[in-house]
PDB file of C-alpha atoms in Angstrom:
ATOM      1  CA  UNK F   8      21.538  90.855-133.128  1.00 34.00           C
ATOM      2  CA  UNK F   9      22.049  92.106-129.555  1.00 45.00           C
ATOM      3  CA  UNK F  10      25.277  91.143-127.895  1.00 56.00           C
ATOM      4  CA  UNK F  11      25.417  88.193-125.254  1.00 77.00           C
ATOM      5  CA  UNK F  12      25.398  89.580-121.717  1.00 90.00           C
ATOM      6  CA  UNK F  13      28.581  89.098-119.465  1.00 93.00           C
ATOM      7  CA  UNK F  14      26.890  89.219-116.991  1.00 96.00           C
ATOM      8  CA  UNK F  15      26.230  85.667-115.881  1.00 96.00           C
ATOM      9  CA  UNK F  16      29.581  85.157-117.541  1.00 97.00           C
ATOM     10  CA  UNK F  17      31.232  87.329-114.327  1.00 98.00           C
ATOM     11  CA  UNK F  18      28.512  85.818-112.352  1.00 97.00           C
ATOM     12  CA  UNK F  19      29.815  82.495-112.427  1.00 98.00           C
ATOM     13  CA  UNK F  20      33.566  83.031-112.584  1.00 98.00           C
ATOM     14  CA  UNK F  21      33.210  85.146-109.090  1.00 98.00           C
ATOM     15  CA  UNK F  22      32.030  81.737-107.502  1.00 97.00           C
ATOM     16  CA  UNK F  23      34.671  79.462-108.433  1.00 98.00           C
ATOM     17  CA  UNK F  24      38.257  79.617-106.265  1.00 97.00           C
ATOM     18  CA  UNK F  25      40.862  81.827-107.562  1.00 97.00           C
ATOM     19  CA  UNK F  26      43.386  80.373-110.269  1.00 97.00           C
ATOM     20  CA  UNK F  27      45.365  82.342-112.335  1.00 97.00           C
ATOM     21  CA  UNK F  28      43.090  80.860-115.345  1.00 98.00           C
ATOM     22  CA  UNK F  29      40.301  82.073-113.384  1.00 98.00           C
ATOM     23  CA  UNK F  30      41.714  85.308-112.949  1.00 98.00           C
ATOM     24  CA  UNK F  31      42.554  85.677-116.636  1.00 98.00           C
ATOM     25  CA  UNK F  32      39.139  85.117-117.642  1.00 98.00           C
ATOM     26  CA  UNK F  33      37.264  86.861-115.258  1.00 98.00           C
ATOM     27  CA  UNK F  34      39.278  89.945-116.297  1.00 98.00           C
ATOM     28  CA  UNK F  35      38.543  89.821-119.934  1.00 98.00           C
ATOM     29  CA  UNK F  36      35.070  89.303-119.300  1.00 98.00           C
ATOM     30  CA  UNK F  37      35.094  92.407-116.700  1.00 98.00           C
ATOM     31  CA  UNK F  38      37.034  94.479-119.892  1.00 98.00           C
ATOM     32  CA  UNK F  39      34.294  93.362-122.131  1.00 97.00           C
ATOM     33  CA  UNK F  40      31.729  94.626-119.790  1.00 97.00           C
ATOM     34  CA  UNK F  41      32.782  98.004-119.395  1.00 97.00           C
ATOM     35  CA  UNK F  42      32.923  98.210-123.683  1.00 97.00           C
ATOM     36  CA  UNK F  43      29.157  96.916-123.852  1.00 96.00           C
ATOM     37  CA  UNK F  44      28.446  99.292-121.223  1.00 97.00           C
ATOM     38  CA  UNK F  45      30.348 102.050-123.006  1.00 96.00           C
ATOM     39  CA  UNK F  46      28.369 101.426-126.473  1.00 96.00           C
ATOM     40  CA  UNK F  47      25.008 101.004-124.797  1.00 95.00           C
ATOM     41  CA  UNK F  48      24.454  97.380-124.756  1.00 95.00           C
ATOM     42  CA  UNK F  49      24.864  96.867-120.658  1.00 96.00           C
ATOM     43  CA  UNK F  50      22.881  99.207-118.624  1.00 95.00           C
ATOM     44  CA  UNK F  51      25.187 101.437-116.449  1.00 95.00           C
ATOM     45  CA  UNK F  52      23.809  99.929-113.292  1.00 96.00           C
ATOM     46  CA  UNK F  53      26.254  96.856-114.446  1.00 97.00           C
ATOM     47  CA  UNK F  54      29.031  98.987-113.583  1.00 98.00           C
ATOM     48  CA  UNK F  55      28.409  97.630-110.172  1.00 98.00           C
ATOM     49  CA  UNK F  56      29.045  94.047-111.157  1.00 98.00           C
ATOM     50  CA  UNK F  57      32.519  95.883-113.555  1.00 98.00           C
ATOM     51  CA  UNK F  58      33.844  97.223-110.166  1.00 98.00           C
ATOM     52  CA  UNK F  59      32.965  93.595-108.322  1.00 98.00           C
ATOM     53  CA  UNK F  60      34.903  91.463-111.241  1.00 98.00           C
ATOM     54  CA  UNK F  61      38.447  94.411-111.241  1.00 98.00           C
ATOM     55  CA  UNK F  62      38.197  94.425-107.439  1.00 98.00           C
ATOM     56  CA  UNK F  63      38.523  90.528-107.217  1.00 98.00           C
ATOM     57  CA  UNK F  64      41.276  89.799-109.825  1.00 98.00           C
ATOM     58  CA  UNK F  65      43.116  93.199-108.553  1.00 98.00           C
ATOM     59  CA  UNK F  66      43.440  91.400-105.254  1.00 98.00           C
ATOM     60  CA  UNK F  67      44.934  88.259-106.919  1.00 97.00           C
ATOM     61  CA  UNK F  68      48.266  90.631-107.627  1.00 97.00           C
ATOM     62  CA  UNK F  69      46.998  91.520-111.169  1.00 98.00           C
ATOM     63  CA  UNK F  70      48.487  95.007-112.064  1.00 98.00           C
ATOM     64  CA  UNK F  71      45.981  96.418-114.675  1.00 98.00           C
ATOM     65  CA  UNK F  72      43.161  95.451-112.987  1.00 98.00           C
ATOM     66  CA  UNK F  73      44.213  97.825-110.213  1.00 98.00           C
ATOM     67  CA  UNK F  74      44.551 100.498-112.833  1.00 98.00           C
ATOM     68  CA  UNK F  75      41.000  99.877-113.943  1.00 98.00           C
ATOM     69  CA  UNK F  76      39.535  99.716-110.414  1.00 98.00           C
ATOM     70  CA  UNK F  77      41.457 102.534-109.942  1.00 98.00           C
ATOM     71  CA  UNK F  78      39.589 104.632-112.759  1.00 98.00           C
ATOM     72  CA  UNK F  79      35.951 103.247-111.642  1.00 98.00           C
ATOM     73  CA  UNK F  80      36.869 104.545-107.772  1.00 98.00           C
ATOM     74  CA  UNK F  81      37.992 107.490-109.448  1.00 98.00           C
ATOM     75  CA  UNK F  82      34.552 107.987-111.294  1.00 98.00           C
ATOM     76  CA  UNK F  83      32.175 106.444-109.092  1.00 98.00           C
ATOM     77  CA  UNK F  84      31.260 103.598-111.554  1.00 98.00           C
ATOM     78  CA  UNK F  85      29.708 100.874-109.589  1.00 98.00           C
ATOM     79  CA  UNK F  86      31.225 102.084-105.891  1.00 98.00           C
ATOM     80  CA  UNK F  87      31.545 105.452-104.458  1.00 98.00           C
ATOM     81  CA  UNK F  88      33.894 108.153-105.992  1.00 98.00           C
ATOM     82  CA  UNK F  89      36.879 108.015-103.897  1.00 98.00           C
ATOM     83  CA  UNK F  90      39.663 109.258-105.525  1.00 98.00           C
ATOM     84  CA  UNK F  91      42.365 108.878-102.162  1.00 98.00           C
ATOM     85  CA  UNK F  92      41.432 105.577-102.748  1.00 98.00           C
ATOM     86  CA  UNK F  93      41.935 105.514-106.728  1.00 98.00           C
ATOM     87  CA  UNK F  94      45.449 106.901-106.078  1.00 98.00           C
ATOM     88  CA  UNK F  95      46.078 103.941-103.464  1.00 98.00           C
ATOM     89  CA  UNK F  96      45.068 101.381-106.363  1.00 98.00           C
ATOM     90  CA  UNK F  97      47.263 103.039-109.143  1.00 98.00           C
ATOM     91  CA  UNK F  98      50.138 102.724-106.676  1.00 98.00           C
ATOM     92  CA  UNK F  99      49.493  99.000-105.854  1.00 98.00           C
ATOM     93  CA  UNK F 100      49.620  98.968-109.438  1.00 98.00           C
ATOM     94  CA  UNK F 101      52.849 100.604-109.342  1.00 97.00           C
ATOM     95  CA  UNK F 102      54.741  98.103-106.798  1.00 97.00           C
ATOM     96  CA  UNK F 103      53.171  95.299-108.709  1.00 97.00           C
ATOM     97  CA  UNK F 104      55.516  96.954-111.938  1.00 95.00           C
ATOM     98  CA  UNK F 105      53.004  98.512-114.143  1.00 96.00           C
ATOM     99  CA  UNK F 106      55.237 101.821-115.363  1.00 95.00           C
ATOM    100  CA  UNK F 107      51.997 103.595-116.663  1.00 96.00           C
ATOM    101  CA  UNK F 108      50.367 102.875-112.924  1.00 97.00           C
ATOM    102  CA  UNK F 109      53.621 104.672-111.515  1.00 97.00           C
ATOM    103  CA  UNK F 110      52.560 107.848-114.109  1.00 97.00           C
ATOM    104  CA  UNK F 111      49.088 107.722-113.700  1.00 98.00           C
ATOM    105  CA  UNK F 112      49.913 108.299-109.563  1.00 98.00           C
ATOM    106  CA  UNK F 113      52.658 110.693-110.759  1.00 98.00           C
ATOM    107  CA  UNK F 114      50.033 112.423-112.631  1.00 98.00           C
ATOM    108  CA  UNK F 115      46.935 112.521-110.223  1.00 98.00           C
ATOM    109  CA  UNK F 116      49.571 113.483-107.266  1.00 98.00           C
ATOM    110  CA  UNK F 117      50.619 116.604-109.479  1.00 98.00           C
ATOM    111  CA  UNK F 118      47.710 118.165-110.974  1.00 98.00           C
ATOM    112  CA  UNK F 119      44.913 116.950-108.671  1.00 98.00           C
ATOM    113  CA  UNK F 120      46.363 116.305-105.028  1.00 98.00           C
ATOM    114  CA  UNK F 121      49.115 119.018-105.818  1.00 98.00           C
ATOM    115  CA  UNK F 122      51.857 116.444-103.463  1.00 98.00           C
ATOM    116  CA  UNK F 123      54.459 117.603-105.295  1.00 98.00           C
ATOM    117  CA  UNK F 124      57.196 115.612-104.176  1.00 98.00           C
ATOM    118  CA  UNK F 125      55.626 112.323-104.585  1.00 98.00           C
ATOM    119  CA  UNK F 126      54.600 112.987-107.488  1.00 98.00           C
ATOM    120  CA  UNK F 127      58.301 113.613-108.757  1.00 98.00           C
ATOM    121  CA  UNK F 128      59.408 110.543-107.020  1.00 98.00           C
ATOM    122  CA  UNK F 129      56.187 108.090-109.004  1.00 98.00           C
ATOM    123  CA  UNK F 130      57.352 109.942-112.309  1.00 98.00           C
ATOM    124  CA  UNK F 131      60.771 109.437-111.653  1.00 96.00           C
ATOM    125  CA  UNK F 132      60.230 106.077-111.002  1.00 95.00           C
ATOM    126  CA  UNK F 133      58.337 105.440-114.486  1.00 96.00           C
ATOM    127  CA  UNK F 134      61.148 106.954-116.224  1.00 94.00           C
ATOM    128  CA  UNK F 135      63.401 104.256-114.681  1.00 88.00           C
ATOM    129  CA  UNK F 136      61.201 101.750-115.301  1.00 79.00           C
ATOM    130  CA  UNK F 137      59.969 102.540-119.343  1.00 77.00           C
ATOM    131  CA  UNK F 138      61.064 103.546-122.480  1.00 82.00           C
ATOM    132  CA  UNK F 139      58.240 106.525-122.245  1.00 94.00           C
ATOM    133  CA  UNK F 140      57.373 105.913-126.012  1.00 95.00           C
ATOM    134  CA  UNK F 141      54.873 108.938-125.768  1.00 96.00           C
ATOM    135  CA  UNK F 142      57.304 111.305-123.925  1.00 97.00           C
ATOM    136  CA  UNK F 143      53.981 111.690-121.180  1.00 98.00           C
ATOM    137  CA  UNK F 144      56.199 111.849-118.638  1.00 98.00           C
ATOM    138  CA  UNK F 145      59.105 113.603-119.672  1.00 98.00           C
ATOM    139  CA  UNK F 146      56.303 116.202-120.285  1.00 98.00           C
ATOM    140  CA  UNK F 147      55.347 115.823-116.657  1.00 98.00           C
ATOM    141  CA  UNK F 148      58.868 116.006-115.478  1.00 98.00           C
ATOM    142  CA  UNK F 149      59.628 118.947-117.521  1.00 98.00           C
ATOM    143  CA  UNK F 150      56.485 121.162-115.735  1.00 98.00           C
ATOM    144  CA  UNK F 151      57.745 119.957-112.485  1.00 98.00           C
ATOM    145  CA  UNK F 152      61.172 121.281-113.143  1.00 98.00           C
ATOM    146  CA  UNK F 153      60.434 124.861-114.829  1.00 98.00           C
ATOM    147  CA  UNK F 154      57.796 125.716-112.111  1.00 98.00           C
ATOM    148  CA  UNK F 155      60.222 123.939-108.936  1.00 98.00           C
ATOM    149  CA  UNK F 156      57.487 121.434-107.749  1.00 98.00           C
ATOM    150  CA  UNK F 157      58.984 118.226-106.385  1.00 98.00           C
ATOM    151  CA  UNK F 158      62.719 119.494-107.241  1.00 98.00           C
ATOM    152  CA  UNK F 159      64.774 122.373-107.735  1.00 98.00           C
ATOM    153  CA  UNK F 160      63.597 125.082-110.373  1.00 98.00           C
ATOM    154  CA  UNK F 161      65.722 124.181-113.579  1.00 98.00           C
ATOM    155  CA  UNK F 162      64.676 126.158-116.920  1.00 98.00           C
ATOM    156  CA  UNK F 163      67.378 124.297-119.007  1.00 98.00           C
ATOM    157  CA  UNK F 164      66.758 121.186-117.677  1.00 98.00           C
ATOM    158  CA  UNK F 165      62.842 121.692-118.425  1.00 98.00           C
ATOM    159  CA  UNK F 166      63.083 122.501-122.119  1.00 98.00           C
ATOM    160  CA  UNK F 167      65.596 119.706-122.407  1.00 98.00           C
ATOM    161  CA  UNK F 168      62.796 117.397-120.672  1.00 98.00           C
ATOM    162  CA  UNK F 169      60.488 118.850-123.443  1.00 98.00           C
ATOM    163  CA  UNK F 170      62.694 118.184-126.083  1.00 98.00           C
ATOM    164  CA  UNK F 171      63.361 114.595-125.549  1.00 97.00           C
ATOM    165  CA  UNK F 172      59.487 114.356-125.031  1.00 98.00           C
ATOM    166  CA  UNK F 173      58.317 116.391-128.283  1.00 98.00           C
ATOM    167  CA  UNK F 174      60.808 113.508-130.107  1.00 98.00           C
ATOM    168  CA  UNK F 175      58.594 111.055-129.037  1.00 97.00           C
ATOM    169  CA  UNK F 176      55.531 113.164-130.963  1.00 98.00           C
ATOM    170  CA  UNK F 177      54.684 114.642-127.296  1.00 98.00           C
ATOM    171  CA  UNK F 178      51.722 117.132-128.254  1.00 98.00           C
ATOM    172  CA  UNK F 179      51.703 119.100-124.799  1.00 98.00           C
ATOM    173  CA  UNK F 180      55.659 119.084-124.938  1.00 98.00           C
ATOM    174  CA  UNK F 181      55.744 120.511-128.552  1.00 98.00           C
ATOM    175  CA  UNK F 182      53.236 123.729-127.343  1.00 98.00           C
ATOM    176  CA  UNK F 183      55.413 124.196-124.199  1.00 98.00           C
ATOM    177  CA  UNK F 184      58.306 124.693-127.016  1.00 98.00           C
ATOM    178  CA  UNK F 185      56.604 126.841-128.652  1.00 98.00           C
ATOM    179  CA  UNK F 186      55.717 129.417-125.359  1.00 98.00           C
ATOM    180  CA  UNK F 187      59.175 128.844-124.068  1.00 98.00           C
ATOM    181  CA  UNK F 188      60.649 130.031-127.739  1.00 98.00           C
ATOM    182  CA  UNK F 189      58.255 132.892-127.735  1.00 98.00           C
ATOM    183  CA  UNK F 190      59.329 133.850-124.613  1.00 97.00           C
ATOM    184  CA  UNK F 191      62.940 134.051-125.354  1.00 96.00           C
ATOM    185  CA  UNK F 192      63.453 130.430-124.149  1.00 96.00           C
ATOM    186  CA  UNK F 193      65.284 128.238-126.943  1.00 93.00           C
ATOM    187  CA  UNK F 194      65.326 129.220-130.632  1.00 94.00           C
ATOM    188  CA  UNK F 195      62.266 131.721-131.413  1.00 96.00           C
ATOM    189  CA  UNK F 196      62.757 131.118-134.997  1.00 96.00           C
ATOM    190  CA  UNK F 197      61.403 127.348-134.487  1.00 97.00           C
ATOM    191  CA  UNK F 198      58.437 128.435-132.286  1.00 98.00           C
ATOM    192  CA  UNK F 199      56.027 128.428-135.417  1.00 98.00           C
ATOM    193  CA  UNK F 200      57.573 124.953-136.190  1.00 98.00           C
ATOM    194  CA  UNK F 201      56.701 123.971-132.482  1.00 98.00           C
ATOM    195  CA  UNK F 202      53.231 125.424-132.930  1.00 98.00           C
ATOM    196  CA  UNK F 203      52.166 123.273-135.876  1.00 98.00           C
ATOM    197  CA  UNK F 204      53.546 120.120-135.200  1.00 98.00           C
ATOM    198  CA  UNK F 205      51.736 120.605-131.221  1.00 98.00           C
ATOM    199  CA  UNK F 206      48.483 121.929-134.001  1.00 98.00           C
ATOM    200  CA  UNK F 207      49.100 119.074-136.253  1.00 98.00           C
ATOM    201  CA  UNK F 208      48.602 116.430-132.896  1.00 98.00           C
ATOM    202  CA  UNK F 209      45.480 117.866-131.440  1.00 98.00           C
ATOM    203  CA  UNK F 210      47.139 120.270-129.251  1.00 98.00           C
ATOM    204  CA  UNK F 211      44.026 122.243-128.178  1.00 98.00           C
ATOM    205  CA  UNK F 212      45.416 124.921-127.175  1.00 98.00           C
ATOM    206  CA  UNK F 213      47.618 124.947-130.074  1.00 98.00           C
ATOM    207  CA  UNK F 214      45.165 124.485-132.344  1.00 98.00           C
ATOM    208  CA  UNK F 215      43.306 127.646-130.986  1.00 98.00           C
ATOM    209  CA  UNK F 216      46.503 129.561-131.146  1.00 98.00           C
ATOM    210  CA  UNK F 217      46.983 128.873-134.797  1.00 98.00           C
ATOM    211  CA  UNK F 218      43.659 129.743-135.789  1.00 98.00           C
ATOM    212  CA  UNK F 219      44.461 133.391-133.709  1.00 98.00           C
ATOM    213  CA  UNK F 220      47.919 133.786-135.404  1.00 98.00           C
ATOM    214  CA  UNK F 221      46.813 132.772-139.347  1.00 98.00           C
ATOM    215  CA  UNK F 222      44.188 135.537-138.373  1.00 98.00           C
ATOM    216  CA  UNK F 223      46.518 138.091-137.551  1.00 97.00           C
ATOM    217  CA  UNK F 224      50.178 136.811-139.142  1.00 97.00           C
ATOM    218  CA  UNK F 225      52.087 138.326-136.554  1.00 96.00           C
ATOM    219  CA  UNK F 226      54.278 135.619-136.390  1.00 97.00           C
ATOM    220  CA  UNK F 227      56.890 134.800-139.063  1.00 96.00           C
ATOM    221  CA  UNK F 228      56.424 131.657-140.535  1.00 96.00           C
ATOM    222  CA  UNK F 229      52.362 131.912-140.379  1.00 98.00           C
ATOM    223  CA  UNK F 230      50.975 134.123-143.187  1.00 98.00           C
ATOM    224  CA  UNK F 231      47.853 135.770-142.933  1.00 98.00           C
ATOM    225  CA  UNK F 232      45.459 132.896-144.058  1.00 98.00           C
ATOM    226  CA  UNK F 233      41.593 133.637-142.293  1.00 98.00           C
ATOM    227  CA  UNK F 234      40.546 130.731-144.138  1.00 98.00           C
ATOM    228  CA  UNK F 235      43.264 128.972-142.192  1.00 98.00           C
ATOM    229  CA  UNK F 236      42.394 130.785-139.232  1.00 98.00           C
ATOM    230  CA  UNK F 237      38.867 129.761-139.816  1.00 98.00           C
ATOM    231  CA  UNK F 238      39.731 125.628-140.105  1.00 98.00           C
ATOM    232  CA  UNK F 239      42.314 125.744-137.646  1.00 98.00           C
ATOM    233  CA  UNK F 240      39.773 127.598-134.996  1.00 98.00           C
ATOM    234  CA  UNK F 241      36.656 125.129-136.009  1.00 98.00           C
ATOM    235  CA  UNK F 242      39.522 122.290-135.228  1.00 98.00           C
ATOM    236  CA  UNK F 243      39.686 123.891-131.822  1.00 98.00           C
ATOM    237  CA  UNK F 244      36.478 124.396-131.256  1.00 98.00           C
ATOM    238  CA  UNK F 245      36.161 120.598-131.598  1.00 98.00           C
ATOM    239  CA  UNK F 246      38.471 119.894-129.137  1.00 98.00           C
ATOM    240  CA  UNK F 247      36.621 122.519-127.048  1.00 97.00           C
ATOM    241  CA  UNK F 248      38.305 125.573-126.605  1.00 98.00           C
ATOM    242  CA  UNK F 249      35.380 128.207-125.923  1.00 98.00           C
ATOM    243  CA  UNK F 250      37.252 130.659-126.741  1.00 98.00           C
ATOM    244  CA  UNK F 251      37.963 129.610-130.585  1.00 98.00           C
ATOM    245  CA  UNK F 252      34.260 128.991-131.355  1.00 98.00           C
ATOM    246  CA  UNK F 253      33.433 132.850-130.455  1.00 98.00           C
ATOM    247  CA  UNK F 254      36.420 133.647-132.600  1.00 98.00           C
ATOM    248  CA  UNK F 255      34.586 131.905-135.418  1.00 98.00           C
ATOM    249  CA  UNK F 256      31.005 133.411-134.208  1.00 98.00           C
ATOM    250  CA  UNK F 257      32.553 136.748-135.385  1.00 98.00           C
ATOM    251  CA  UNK F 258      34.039 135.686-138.382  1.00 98.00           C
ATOM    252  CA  UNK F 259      30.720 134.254-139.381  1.00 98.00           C
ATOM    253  CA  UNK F 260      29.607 138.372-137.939  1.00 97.00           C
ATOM    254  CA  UNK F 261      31.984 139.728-140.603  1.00 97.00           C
ATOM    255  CA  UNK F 262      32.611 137.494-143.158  1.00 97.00           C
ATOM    256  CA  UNK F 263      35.939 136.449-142.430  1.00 98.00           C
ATOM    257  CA  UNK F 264      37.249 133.083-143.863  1.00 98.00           C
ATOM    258  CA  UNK F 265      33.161 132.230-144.450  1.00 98.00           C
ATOM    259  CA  UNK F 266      30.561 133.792-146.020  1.00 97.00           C
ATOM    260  CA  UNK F 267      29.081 136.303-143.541  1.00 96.00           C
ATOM    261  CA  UNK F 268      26.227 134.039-141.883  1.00 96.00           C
ATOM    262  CA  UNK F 269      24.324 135.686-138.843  1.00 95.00           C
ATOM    263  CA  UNK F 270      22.230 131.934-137.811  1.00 95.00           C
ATOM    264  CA  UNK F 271      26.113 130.206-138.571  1.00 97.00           C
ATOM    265  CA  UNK F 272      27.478 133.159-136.466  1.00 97.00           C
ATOM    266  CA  UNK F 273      24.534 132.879-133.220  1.00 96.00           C
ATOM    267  CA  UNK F 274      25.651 128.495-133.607  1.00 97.00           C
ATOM    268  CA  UNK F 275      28.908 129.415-132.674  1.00 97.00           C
ATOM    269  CA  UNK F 276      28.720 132.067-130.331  1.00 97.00           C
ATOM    270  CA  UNK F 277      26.079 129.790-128.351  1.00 97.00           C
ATOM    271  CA  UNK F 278      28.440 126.387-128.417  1.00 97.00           C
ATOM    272  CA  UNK F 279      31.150 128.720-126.831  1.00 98.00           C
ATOM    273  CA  UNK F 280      28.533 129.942-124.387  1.00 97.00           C
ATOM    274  CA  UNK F 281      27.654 126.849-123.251  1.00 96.00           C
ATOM    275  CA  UNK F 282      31.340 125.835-122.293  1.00 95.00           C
ATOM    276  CA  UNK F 283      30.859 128.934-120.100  1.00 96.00           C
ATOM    277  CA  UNK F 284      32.795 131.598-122.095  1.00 98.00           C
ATOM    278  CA  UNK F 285      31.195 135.152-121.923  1.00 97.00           C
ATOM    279  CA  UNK F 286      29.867 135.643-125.274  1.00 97.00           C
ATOM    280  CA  UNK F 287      28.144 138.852-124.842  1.00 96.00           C
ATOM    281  CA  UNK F 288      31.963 140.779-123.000  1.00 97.00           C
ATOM    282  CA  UNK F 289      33.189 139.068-126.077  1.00 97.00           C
ATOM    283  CA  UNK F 290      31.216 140.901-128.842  1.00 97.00           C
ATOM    284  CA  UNK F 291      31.214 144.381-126.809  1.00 96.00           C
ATOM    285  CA  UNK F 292      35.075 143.897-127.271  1.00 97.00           C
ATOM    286  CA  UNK F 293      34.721 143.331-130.842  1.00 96.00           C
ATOM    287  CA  UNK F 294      31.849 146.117-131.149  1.00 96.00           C
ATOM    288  CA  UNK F 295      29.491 143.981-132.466  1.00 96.00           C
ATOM    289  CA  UNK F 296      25.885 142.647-131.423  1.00 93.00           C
ATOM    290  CA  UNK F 297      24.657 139.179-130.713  1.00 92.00           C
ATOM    291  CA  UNK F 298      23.013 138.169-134.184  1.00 87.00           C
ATOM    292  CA  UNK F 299      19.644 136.872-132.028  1.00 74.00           C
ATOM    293  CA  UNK F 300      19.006 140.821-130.541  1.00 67.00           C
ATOM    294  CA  UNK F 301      19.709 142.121-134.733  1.00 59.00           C
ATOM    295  CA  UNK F 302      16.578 143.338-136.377  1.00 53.00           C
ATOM    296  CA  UNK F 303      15.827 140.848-139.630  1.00 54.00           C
ATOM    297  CA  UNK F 304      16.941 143.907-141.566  1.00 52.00           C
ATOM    298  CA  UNK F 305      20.040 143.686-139.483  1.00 52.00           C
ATOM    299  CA  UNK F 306      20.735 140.437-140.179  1.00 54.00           C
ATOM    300  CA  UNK F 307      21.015 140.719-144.530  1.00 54.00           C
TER     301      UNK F 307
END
């Protein structure tokens, strides 16, 4: 049974005067647009109408509907990618006292605009404001203070940042751990500790490191394991690091953690190719040739 349309739902609530009722309503109904659209039950031309509805009940002083207007001007559903103007919304969403709006512009001013000092002051501000239960932006504040963007460089004070933010199960903050202890930074002993747990949350690049590191066991605490290496590079791969699904295109090569599979090997080496990793520099460093270019004989 297909799903009623909200559609004429938005339709009519955009025609009657503004109440906070109204408001309530018409944002629910603008939420549940965006998750029919999502799941393929609204064309994506309705985003147009999505945009319309946050727009309107953003303008009534309502702080997550700036966030979400923020994200379609951001991208491009239903009005024209602008993302100046997707900062400008998170921010309104910030003075209206949304903490997470006061990240999200902390965020987007760091690692897209690259307005360093604002985006120390937003970040600061949501640290005030929240109890961070994610550690997100203790995370953010720790970058900002080992690299000096926004504040004074401050090593210590970064890896303290990180700590307080890996407490609150903060994947990226657990990895940084782990490349600050292997780089003499903290405790080196604990950076296989740091590793996992960052491994055991998704961490991609964690995830990918593992996989190298159970192939290798150069680090104490992480035995040589390739069919370790093997599950923790296919749970990179899924997360998309390139990189880890041409490490397990030649393991399929060689036989390593898997039985030696030429067709599994090509599946790889072509999923990393696609992400734009250079397959072919790859296997010339490995001294080995792309399973599609072997001779069938080559291939038993």
């Amino acid at each position: 049974m297909a799903a009623k349309s909200m559609l004429p739902t938005i339709q009519k609530l955009l025609s009657e005067n503004r109440t906070a009722s109204r408001d309530d309503q018409l944002y629910a109904a603008a939420l549940a647009l965006f998750k029919a659209i999502e799941a393929g039950q609204e064309p994506a031309e309705s985003r147009d109408m999505l945009a319309k509805a946050l727009h309107e009940v953003a303008v009534g002083g309502h702080a997550n509907a700036w966030i979400d207007y923020g994200r379609c001007l951001w991208n491009g559903w239903g009005v024209p990618e602008d993302r100046e103007a997707a900062l400008a919304a998170y921010k309104r969403a910030a003075d209206l006292g949304s903490d997470y709006a006061a990240y999200l512009a902390a965020y987007n001013l760091y690692w897209t605009f690259g307005r360093y000092d604002e985006a120390h002051a937003y970040a600061s501000r949501a640290l005030l404001t929240a109890g961070d239960p994610d550690g997100a932006v203790r995370y953010l504040l720790g970058i900002m203070a080992y690299h000096g963007r926004g504040r004074s460089k401050d090593v210590a004070e970064s890896r303290r940042l990180h700590l307080e933010a890996s407490q609150r199960g903060n994947a990226d903050a657990y990895f940084e751990l782990f490349v600050y202890a292997m780089n003499g930074i903290g405790d080196r002993s604990k950076a296989a500790f740091y590793l996992k747990e960052a491994g055991q949350r998704d961490q991609p690049r964690a995830c990918a490191n593992l996989g190298a590191l159970y192939a290798t066991g150069q680090l104490p605490g992480i035995d040589k394991d390739l069919t370790e290496a093997v599950r923790w590079y296919k749970r990179a791969a899924d997360l998309g690091v390139a990189r880890a699904a041409a490490a397990l295109g030649v393991m399929a090569l060689r036989g390593e953690g898997m039985a030696r599979d030429p067709e599994t090997a090509e599946a790889f080496l072509k999923r990393a190719e696609v992400s734009g990793f250079d397959v072919d520099e790859y296997l010339q460093a490995n001294r080995l040739e792309r399973p599609s270019r072997m001779s069938p004989s080559e291939q038993r």
